[in-house]
CSV table of C-alpha atoms and ligand atoms in Angstrom, one decimal:
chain,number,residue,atom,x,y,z
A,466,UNK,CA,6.1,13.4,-21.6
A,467,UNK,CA,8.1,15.7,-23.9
A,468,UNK,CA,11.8,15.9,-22.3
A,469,UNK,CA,11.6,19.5,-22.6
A,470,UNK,CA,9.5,19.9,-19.9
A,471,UNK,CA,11.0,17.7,-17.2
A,472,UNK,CA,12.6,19.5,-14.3
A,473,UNK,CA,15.7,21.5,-14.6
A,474,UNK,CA,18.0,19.4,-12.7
A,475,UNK,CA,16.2,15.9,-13.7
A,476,UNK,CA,19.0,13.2,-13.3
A,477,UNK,CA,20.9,11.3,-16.0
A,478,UNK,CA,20.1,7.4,-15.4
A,479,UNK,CA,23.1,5.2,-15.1
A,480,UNK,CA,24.8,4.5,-19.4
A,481,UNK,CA,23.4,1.2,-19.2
A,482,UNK,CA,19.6,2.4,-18.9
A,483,UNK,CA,20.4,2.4,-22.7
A,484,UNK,CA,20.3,-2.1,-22.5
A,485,UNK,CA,16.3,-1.1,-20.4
A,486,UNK,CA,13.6,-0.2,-22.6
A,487,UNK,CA,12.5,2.5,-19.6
A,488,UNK,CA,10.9,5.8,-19.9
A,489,UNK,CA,13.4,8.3,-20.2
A,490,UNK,CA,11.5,11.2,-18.8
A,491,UNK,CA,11.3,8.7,-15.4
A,492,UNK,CA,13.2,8.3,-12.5
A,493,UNK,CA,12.6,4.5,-12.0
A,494,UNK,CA,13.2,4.0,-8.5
A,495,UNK,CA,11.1,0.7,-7.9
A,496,UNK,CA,12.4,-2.2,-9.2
A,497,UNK,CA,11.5,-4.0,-6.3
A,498,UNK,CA,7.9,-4.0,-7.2
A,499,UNK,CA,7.8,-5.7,-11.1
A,500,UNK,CA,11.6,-5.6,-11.8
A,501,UNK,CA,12.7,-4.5,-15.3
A,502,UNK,CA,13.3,-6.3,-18.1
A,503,UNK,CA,16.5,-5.3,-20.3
A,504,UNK,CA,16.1,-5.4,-24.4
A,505,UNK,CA,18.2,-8.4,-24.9
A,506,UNK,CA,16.1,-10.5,-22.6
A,507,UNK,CA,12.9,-9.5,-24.3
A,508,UNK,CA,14.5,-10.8,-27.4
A,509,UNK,CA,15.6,-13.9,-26.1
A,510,UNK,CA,12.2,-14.8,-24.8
A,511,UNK,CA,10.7,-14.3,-28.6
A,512,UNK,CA,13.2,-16.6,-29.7
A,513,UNK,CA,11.9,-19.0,-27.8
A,514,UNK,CA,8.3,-18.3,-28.4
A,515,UNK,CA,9.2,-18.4,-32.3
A,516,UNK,CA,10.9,-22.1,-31.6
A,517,UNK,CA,7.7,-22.9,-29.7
A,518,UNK,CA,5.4,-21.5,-32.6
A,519,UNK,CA,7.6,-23.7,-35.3
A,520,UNK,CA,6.4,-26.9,-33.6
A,521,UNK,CA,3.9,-26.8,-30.7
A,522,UNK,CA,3.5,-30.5,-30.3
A,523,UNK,CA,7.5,-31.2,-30.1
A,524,UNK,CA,7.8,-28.2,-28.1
A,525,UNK,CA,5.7,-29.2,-25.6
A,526,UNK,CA,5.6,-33.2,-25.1
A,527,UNK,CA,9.6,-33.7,-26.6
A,528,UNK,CA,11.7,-30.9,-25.2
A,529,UNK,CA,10.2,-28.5,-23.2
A,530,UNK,CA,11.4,-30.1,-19.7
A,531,UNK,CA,15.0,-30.5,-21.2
A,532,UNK,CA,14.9,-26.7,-22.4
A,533,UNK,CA,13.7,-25.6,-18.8
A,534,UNK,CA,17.0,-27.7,-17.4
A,535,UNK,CA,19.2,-24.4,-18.3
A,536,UNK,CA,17.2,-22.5,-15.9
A,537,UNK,CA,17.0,-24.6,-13.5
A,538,UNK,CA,21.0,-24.7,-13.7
A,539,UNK,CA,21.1,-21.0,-13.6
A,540,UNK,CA,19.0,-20.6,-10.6
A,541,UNK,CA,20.4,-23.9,-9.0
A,542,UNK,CA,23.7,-22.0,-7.7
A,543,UNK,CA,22.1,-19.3,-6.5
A,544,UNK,CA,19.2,-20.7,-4.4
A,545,UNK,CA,22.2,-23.2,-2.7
A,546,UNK,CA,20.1,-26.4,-4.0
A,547,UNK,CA,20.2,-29.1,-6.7
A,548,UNK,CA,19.2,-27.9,-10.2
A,549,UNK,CA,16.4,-31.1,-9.8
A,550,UNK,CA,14.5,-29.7,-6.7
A,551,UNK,CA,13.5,-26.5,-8.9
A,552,UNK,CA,10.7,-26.3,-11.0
A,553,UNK,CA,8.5,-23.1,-12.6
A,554,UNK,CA,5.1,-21.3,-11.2
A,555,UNK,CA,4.3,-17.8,-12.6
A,556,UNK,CA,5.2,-15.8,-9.6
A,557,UNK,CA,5.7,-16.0,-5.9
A,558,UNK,CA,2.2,-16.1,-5.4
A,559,UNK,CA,1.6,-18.8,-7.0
A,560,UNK,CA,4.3,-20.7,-5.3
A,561,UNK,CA,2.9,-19.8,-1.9
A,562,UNK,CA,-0.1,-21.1,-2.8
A,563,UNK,CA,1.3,-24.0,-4.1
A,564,UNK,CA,3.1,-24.6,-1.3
A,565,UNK,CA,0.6,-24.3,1.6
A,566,UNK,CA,-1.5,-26.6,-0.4
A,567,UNK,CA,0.8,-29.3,0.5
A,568,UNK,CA,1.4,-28.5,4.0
A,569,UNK,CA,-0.5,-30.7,6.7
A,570,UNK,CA,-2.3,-28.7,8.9
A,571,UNK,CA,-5.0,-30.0,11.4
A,572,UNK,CA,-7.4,-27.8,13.8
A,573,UNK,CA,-5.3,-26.7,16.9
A,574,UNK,CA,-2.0,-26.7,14.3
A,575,UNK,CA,-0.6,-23.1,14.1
A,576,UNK,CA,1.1,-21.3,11.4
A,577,UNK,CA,3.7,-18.8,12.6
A,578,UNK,CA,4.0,-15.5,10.0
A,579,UNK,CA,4.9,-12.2,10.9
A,580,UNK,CA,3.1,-8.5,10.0
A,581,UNK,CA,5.8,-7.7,7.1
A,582,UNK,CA,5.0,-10.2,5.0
A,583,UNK,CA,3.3,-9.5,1.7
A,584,UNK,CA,-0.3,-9.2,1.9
A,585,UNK,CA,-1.1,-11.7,-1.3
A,586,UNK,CA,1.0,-14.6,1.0
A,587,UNK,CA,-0.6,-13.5,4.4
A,588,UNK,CA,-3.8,-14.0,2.2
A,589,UNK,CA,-3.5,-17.3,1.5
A,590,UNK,CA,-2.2,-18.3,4.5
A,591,UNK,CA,-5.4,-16.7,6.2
A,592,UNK,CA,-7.1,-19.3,3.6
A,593,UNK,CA,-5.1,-22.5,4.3
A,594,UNK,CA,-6.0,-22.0,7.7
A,595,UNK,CA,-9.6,-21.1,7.6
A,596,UNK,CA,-9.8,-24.8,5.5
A,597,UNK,CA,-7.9,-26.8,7.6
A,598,UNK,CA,-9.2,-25.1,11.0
A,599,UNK,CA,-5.4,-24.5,12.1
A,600,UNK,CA,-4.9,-21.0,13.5
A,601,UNK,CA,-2.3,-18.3,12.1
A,602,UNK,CA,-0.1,-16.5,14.3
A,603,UNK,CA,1.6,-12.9,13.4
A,604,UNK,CA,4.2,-11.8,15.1
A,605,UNK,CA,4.6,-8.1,15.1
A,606,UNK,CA,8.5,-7.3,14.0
A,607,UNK,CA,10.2,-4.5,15.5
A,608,UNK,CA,10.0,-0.6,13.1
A,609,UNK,CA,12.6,0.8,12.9
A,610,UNK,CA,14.3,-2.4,13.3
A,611,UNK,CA,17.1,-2.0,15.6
A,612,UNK,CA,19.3,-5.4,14.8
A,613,UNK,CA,19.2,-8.6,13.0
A,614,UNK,CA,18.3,-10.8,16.9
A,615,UNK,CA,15.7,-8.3,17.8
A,616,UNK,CA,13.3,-9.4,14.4
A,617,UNK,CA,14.9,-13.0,15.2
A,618,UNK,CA,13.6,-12.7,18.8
A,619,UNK,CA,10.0,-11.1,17.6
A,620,UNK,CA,9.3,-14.2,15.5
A,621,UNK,CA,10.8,-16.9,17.7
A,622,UNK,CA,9.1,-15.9,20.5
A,623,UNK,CA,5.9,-16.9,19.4
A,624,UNK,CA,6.8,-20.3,18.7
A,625,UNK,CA,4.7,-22.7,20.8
A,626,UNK,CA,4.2,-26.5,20.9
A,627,UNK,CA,1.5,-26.1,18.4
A,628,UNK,CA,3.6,-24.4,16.0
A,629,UNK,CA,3.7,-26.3,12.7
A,630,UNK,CA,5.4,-24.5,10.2
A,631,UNK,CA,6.8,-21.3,9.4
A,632,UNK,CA,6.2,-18.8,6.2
A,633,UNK,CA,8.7,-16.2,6.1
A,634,UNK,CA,10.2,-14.0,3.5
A,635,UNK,CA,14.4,-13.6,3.2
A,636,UNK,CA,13.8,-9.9,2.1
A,637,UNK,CA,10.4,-8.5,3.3
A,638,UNK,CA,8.7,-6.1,1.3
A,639,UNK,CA,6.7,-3.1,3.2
A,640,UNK,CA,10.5,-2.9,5.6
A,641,UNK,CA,12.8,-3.7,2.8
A,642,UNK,CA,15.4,-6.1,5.1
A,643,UNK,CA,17.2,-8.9,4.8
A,644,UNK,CA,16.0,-11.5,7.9
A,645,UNK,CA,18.2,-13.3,9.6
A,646,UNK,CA,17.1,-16.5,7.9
A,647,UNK,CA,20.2,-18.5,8.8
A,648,UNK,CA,19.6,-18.4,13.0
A,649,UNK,CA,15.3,-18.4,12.4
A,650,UNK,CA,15.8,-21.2,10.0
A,651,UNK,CA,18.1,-23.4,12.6
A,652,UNK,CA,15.7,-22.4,15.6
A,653,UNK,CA,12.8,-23.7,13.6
A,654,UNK,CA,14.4,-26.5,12.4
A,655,UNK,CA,15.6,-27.4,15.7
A,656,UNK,CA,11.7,-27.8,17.0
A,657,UNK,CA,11.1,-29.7,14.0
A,658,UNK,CA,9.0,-26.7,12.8
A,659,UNK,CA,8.7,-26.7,8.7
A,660,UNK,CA,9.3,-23.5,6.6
A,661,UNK,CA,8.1,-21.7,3.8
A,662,UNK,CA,10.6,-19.2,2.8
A,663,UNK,CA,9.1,-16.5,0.6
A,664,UNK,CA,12.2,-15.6,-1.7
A,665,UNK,CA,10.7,-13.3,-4.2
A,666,UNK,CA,13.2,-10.9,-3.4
A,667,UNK,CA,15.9,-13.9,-3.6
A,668,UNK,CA,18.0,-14.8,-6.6
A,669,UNK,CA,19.8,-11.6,-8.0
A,670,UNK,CA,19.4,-9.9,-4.4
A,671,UNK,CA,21.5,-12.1,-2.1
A,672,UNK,CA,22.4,-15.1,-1.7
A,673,UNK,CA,20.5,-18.1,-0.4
A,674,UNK,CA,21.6,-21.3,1.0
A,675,UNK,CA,17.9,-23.4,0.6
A,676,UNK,CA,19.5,-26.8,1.6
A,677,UNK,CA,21.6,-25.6,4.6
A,678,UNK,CA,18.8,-23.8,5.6
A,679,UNK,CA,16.9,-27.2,5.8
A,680,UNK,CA,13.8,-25.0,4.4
A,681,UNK,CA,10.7,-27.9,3.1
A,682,UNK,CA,9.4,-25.4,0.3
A,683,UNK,CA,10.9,-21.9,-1.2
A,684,UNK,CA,9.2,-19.9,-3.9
A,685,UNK,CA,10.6,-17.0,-6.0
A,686,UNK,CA,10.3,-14.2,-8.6
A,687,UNK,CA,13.3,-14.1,-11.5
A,688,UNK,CA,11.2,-11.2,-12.9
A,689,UNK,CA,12.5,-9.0,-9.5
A,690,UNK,CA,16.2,-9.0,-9.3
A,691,UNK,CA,17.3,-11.4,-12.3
A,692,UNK,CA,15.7,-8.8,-15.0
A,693,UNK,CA,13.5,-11.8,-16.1
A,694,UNK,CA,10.3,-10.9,-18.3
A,695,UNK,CA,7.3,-11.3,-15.9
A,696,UNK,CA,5.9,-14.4,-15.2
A,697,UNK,CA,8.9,-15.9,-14.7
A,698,UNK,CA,8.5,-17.4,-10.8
A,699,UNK,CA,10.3,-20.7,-9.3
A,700,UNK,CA,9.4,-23.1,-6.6
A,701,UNK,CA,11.7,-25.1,-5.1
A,702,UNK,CA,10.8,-28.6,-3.0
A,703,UNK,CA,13.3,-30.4,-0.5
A,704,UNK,CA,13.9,-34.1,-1.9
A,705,UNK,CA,12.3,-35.8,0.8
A,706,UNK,CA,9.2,-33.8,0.1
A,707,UNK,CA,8.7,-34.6,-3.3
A,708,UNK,CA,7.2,-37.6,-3.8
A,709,UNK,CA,3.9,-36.5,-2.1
A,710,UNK,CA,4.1,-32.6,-3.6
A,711,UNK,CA,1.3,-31.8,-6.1
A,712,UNK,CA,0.3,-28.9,-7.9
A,713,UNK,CA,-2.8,-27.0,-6.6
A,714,UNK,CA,-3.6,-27.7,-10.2
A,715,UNK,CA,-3.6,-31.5,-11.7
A,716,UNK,CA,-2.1,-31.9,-15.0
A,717,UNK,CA,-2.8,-35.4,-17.2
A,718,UNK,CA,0.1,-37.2,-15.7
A,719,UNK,CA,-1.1,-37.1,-12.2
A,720,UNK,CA,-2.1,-40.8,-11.2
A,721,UNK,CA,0.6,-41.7,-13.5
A,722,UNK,CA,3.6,-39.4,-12.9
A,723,UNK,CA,5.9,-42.3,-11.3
A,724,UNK,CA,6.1,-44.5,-14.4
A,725,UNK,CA,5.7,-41.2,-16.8
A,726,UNK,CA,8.9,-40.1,-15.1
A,727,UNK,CA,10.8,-43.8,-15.2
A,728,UNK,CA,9.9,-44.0,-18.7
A,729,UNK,CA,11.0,-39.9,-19.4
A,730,UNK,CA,14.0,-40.2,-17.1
A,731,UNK,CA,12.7,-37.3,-15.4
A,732,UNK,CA,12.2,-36.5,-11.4
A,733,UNK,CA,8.4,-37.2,-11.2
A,734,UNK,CA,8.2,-33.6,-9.6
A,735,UNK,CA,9.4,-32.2,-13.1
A,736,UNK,CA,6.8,-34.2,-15.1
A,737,UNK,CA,3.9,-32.9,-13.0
A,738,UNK,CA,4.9,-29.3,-12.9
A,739,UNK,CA,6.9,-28.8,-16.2
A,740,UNK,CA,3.4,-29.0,-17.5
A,741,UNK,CA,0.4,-28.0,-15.9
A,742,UNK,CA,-1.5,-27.3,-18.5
A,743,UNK,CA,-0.5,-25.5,-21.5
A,744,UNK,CA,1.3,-22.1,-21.0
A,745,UNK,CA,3.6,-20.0,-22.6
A,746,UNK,CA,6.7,-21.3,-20.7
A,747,UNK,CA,9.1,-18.7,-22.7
A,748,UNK,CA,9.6,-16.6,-19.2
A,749,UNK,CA,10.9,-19.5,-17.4
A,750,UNK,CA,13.4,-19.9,-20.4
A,751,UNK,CA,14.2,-16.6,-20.6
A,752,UNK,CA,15.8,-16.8,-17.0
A,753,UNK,CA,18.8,-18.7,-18.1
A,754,UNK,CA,19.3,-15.6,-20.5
A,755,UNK,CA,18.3,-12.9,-18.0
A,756,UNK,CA,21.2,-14.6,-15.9
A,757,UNK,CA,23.8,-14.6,-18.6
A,758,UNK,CA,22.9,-10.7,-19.3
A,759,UNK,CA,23.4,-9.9,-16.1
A,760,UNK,CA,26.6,-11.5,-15.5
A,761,UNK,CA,28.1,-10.2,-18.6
A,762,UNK,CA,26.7,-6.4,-17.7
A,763,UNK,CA,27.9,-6.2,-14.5
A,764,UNK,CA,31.1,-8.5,-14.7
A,765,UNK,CA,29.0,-11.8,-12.5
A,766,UNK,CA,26.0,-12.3,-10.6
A,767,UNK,CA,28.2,-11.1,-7.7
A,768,UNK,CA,29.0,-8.0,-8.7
A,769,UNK,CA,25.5,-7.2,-9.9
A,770,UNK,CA,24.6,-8.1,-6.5
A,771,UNK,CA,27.3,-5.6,-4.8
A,772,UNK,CA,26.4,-2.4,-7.1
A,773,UNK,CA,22.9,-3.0,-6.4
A,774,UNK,CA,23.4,-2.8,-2.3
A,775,UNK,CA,26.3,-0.2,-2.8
A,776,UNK,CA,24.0,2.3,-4.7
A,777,UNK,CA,20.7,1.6,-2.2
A,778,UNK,CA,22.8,2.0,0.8
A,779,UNK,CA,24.5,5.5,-0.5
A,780,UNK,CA,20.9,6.6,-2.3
A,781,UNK,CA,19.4,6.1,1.3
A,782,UNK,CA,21.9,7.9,3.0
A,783,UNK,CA,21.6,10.8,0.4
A,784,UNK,CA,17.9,10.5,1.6
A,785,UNK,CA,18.0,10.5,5.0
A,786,UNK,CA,21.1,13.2,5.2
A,787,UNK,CA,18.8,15.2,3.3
A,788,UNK,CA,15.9,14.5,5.6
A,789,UNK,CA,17.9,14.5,8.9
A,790,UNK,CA,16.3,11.2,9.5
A,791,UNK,CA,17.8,8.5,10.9
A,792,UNK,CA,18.2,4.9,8.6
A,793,UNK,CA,15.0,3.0,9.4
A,794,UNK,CA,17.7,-0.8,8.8
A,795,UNK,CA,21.1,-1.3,10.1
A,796,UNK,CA,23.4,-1.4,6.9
A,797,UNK,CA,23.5,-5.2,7.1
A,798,UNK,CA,20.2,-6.0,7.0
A,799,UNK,CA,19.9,-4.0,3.7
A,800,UNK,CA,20.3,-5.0,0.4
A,801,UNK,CA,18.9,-3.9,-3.2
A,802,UNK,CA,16.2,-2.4,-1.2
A,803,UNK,CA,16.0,0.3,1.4
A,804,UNK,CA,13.0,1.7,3.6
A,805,UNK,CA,13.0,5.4,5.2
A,806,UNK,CA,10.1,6.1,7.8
A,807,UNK,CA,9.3,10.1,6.2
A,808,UNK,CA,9.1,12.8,9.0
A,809,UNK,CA,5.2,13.7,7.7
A,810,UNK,CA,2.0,13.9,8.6
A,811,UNK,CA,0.8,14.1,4.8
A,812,UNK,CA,-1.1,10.9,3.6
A,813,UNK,CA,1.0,8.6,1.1
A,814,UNK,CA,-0.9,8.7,-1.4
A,815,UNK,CA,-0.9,12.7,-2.2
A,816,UNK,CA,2.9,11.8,-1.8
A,817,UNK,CA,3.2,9.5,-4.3
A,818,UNK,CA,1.2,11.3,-6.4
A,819,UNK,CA,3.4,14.3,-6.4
A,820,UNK,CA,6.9,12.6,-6.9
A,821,UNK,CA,5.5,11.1,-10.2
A,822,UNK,CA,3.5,14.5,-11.3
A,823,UNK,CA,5.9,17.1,-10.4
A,824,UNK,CA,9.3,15.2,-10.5
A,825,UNK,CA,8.8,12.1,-12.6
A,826,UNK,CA,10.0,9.8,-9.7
A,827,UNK,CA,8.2,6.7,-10.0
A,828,UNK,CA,8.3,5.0,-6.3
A,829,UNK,CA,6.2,3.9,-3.7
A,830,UNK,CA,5.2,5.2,-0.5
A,831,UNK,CA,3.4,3.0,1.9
A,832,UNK,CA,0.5,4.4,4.1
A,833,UNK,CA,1.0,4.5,8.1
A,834,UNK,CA,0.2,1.7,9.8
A,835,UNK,CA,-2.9,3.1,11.5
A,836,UNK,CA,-4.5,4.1,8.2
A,837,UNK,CA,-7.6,1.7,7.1
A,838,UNK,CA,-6.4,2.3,3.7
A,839,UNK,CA,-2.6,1.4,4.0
A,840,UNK,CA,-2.3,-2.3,2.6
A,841,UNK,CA,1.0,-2.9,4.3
A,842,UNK,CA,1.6,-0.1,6.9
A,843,UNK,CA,4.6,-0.7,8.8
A,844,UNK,CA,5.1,2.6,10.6
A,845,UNK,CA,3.6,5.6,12.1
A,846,UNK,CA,4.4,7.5,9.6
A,847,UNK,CA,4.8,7.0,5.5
A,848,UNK,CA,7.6,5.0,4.6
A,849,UNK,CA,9.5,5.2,1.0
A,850,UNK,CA,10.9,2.3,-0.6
A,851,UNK,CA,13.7,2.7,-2.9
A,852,UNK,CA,15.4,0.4,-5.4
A,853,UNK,CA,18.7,0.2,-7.1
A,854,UNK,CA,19.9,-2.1,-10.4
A,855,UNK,CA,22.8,-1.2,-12.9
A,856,UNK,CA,20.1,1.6,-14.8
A,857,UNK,CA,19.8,3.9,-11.8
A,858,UNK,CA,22.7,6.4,-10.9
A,859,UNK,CA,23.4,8.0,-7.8
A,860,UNK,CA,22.1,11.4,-8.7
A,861,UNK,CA,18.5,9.7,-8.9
A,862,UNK,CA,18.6,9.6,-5.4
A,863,UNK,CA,20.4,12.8,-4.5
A,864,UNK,CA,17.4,13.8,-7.0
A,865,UNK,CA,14.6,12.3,-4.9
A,866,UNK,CA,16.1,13.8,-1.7
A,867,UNK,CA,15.7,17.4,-3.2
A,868,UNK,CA,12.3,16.0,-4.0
A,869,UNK,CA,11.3,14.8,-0.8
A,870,UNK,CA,12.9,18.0,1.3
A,871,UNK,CA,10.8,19.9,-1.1
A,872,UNK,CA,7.4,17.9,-1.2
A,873,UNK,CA,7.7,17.0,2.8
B,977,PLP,C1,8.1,-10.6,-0.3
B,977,PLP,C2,7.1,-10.8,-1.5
B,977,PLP,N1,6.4,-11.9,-1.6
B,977,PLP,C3,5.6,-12.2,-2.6
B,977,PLP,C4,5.4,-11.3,-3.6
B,977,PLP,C5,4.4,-11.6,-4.6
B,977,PLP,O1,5.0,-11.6,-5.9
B,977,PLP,P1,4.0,-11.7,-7.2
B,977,PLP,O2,3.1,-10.6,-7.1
B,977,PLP,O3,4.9,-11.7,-8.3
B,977,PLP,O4,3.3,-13.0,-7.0
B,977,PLP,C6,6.1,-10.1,-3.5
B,977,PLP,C7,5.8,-9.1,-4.6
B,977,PLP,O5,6.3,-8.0,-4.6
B,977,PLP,C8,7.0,-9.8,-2.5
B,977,PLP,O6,7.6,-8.7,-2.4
């Protein structure tokens, strides 16, 4: 779109939009969904496509594990685990997957979820269980969401003897909050329940403590809040899980991983998933550099971290001030990413439509909960999910509240 015909008072981005190859004439206001990629990441993932192009063979069988060591140390401190118990899937999907397909289940077996988790993961989950003839069990969370116990409460309190394992996200999507994963977690643990813990939203949003938290299996995106390019997902295994964890795919070391490894000095886990058939595996090296970018833009991963919550939390109140709607989160449960339930009886959809035709704001509105088509409806009404990283300024929200008052 020609930037003469954006809207008079169409908001400056934050300067360092210019390190984000984004769409000037766009408000982007979803990193949540895909992330963004900045420039200097893009061009650190070529380099390692060219050094993969110079010499396939030693690229793939001599060094690739060894090269994918610097993201596993980049991710290590952030996920609270051992840089060893991390390995690569292309997104968080994948890593569900993977990881359901190594959980036991047996008819009668339950698995406990809950209704705001991300449709792809409810989907497999629905499949794990249809194959295995356990039954899955979705607690309905609490909307607006009035404290961290009371989503605690919703999901503990279906916890029965049957209850197997858990699959839970630390920041769920549709209601954009941060669970209380540290009391769930111990509850769970404390029945000797296993967990999944669906991180996608995790390393670059908050921090996570996967060891303390005792979790068996956590999956990731780096594409979301580490700026990775896409494709770029981890998976992390507890130790004493790892011996007996396999791909959903087999790759050609699989009967012979144990004395591959010895002979590799490698954790077996590494040899199996570092390869799983051939990929381009330049993503997964990119992290390290999407880490290093970050940390040098925003001054550390902490402070990246900070402005990101700081600028959702004061673009949602600009929002809801706007709206004369009350936060849909506490401040505490909210982090990168904030929901608003909208005071409308206008279907999503026409909504979303009209942000991105008449104002450029590119954002999504989920459909109500009751509508067939809404794919995950949380509330009665539509909800709008807004994001925040170091490209977005405070006048794009101020921006979409004008946008919203005047669309609603
Ligand atoms: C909580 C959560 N889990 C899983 C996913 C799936 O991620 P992907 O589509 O990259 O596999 C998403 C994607 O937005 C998500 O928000």
């Amino acid at each position: 779109m020609p930037t003469a015909s954006l809207p008079a008072n169409f908001p400056a981005p934050s300067p360092l939009a210019s390190r984000w190859a984004i769409d000037p004439t766009l408000v982007p206001l979803n990193h949540g969904a895909f992330g963004a990629c900045p420039t200097a990441v893009l061009d650190a993932q070529r380099a390692h496509m060219d050094r993969m192009e110079r010499d396939t063979v030693t690229f793939f069988v001599e060094d690739a594990s060894k090269l994918l060591d610097r993201s596993r140390a980049a991710l290590a401190p952030l996920l609270g685990c051992a840089a060893n118990d991390v390995v690569f899937v292309p997104n968080a999907s994948h890593g569900v997957h993977a990881a359901l397909h190594n959980l036991d289940l047996a008819p009668g077996d339950e698995l406990l979820t809950n209704a705001h988790e991300y449709p792809a993961c409810l989907n497999n989950a629905r499949q794990r269980c249809a194959q295995t003839g356990a039954t899955l069990v979705v607690a309905e969370l609490p909307w607006p969401v009035p404290s961290a116990d009371a989503l605690a409460d919703a999901l503990l309190a279906n916890v029965t003897d049957r209850t197997k394992a858990c699959l839970l996200s630390s920041v769920t999507s549709p209601s954009a909050v941060m669970m209380p994963v540290e009391r769930v977690c111990r509850e769970l643990r404390a029945r000797g329940i296993e967990i999944i813990l669906d991180a996608a939203h995790g390393v670059g949003f908050q921090h996570h403590d996967l060891k303390a938290w005792d979790v068996a299996w956590s999956t990731g995106n780096a594409h979301k809040w580490l700026c990775s390019p896409k494709g770029s997902g981890w998976l992390y295994v507890r130790p004493d899980l790892q011996p007996t964890f396999r791909p959903p795919v087999l790759s050609n070391s699989a009967q012979v991983r144990e004395p591959v490894a010895a002979a590799a000095g490698r954790p077996p886990m590494h040899v199996e998933f570092d390869y799983v058939g051939t990929n381009d595996i330049s993503a997964y090296l990119a992290i390290a550099d999407a880490a290093e970018f970050l940390a040098d833009a925003a001054g550390s991963i902490e402070a990246y971290m900070d402005h990101n919550r700081a600028l959702a939390l004061a673009g949602r109140d600009a929002v809801c001030r706007r709206l004369g709607v009350e936060p849909s989160a506490p401040d505490e449960l909210t982090g990168a990413i904030a929901a608003i339930a909208l005071p409308t009886t206008k279907p999503a959809a026409d909504l979303k439509r009209a942000l991105f035709d008449r104002w450029r704001i590119q954002i999504p509105v989920w459909e109500p909960r009751t509508a067939t088509a809404g794919m995950i409806g949380i509330a009665d009404t539509p909800v709008v999910r807004l994001s925040a990283n170091l490209y977005n300024a405070i006048g794009q929200y101020e921006y979409l509240a004008e946008a919203l008052a005047a669309e609603l």
